[in-house]
Amino acid sequence: MLDVWRTFKFYGYRRIAAYSQQTDGPKVSEYMTLKLMRELGNKSRMQKRYRKPKTVVTVDQKPNLLTPEQVNPPKFYYTLTFTDYFNVGKLLAS
């Protein structure tokens, strides 16, 4: 197990246990691998995960002009964008 840890520093106890099950060496369970790693003081080198930088909003949010009271049937309302308008015009022309 110590040889596996020396060659694969990023392997944790689960990967080392799986590696020992696949190879011809002694078969060691996950729990036994964890105990041995604690006794020997072996720790896997964890890769730091990328954290997306947080954005700071300095502008106030625009008010929501469409309120639930203005919508007649529940959860149903029409919105129209310029792309919808021009696409409908092309469909009518053809």
Coordinates of C-alpha atoms in Angstrom, one line a residue:
M1 CA 0.0 0.0 0.0
L2 CA 2.9 2.4 0.8
D3 CA 4.3 1.8 -2.7
V4 CA 1.0 2.6 -4.3
W5 CA 0.7 5.8 -2.3
R6 CA 4.3 6.8 -3.3
T7 CA 3.6 6.4 -7.0
F8 CA 0.1 7.9 -7.0
K9 CA 0.1 10.8 -4.5
F10 CA -3.4 11.9 -5.5
Y11 CA -5.0 8.6 -4.7
G12 CA -7.2 8.5 -1.6
Y13 CA -8.0 5.5 0.5
R14 CA -10.8 4.3 -1.8
R15 CA -8.7 4.4 -4.9
I16 CA -5.8 2.7 -3.2
A17 CA -8.1 -0.1 -2.0
A18 CA -9.6 -0.5 -5.5
Y19 CA -6.1 -0.6 -6.9
S20 CA -5.1 -3.3 -4.4
Q21 CA -8.2 -5.4 -5.5
Q22 CA -7.2 -5.2 -9.1
T23 CA -3.5 -6.0 -8.8
D24 CA -1.8 -9.3 -7.8
G25 CA -0.7 -8.0 -4.4
P26 CA -2.5 -8.4 -1.1
K27 CA -6.2 -7.5 -1.2
V28 CA -6.9 -4.7 1.3
S29 CA -10.4 -3.4 2.1
E30 CA -11.3 0.4 2.1
Y31 CA -11.5 0.5 5.9
M32 CA -8.2 -1.3 6.4
T33 CA -6.6 1.1 3.9
L34 CA -7.9 4.1 5.8
K35 CA -6.6 2.7 9.1
L36 CA -3.1 2.0 7.6
M37 CA -3.0 5.5 6.0
R38 CA -3.8 7.1 9.3
E39 CA -1.2 5.1 11.2
L40 CA 1.5 5.9 8.6
G41 CA 0.5 9.5 8.3
N42 CA -0.2 9.3 4.6
K43 CA -2.6 11.9 3.2
S44 CA -3.7 12.1 -0.4
R45 CA -2.9 15.4 -2.1
M46 CA -6.3 16.8 -3.0
Q47 CA -6.6 19.0 -6.1
K48 CA -8.2 22.4 -5.3
R49 CA -11.4 22.8 -7.2
Y50 CA -11.9 25.9 -9.3
R51 CA -14.1 28.5 -7.7
K52 CA -15.9 30.9 -9.9
P53 CA -15.2 34.5 -8.9
K54 CA -18.2 36.1 -7.3
T55 CA -19.5 39.2 -9.1
V56 CA -20.5 42.3 -7.2
V57 CA -23.7 44.1 -8.4
T58 CA -23.4 47.8 -8.1
V59 CA -26.5 48.8 -10.1
D60 CA -30.0 48.5 -8.6
Q61 CA -32.3 45.8 -10.1
K62 CA -35.0 47.2 -12.4
P63 CA -38.5 46.8 -11.0
N64 CA -40.7 44.0 -12.2
L65 CA -43.5 45.7 -14.2
L66 CA -45.6 42.6 -14.6
T67 CA -47.2 41.7 -11.3
P68 CA -49.3 38.6 -10.6
E69 CA -52.4 40.8 -10.1
Q70 CA -52.1 42.1 -13.7
V71 CA -52.1 38.6 -15.2
N72 CA -55.7 37.4 -15.8
P73 CA -55.5 33.6 -16.0
P74 CA -53.0 32.2 -13.4
K75 CA -49.5 31.8 -14.7
F76 CA -50.3 32.7 -18.2
Y77 CA -49.3 35.9 -20.1
Y78 CA -48.0 37.0 -23.5
T79 CA -44.6 38.5 -24.2
L80 CA -43.4 39.8 -27.5
T81 CA -39.8 40.4 -28.5
F82 CA -38.5 41.9 -31.7
T83 CA -37.2 38.5 -32.9
D84 CA -40.7 37.1 -32.6
Y85 CA -42.2 40.0 -34.5
F86 CA -39.7 39.6 -37.4
N87 CA -40.0 35.8 -37.5
V88 CA -43.8 36.1 -37.8
G89 CA -43.4 38.6 -40.6
K90 CA -41.3 36.1 -42.6
L91 CA -43.8 33.3 -42.0
L92 CA -46.6 35.4 -43.3
A93 CA -44.7 36.6 -46.4
S94 CA -43.9 33.0 -47.5

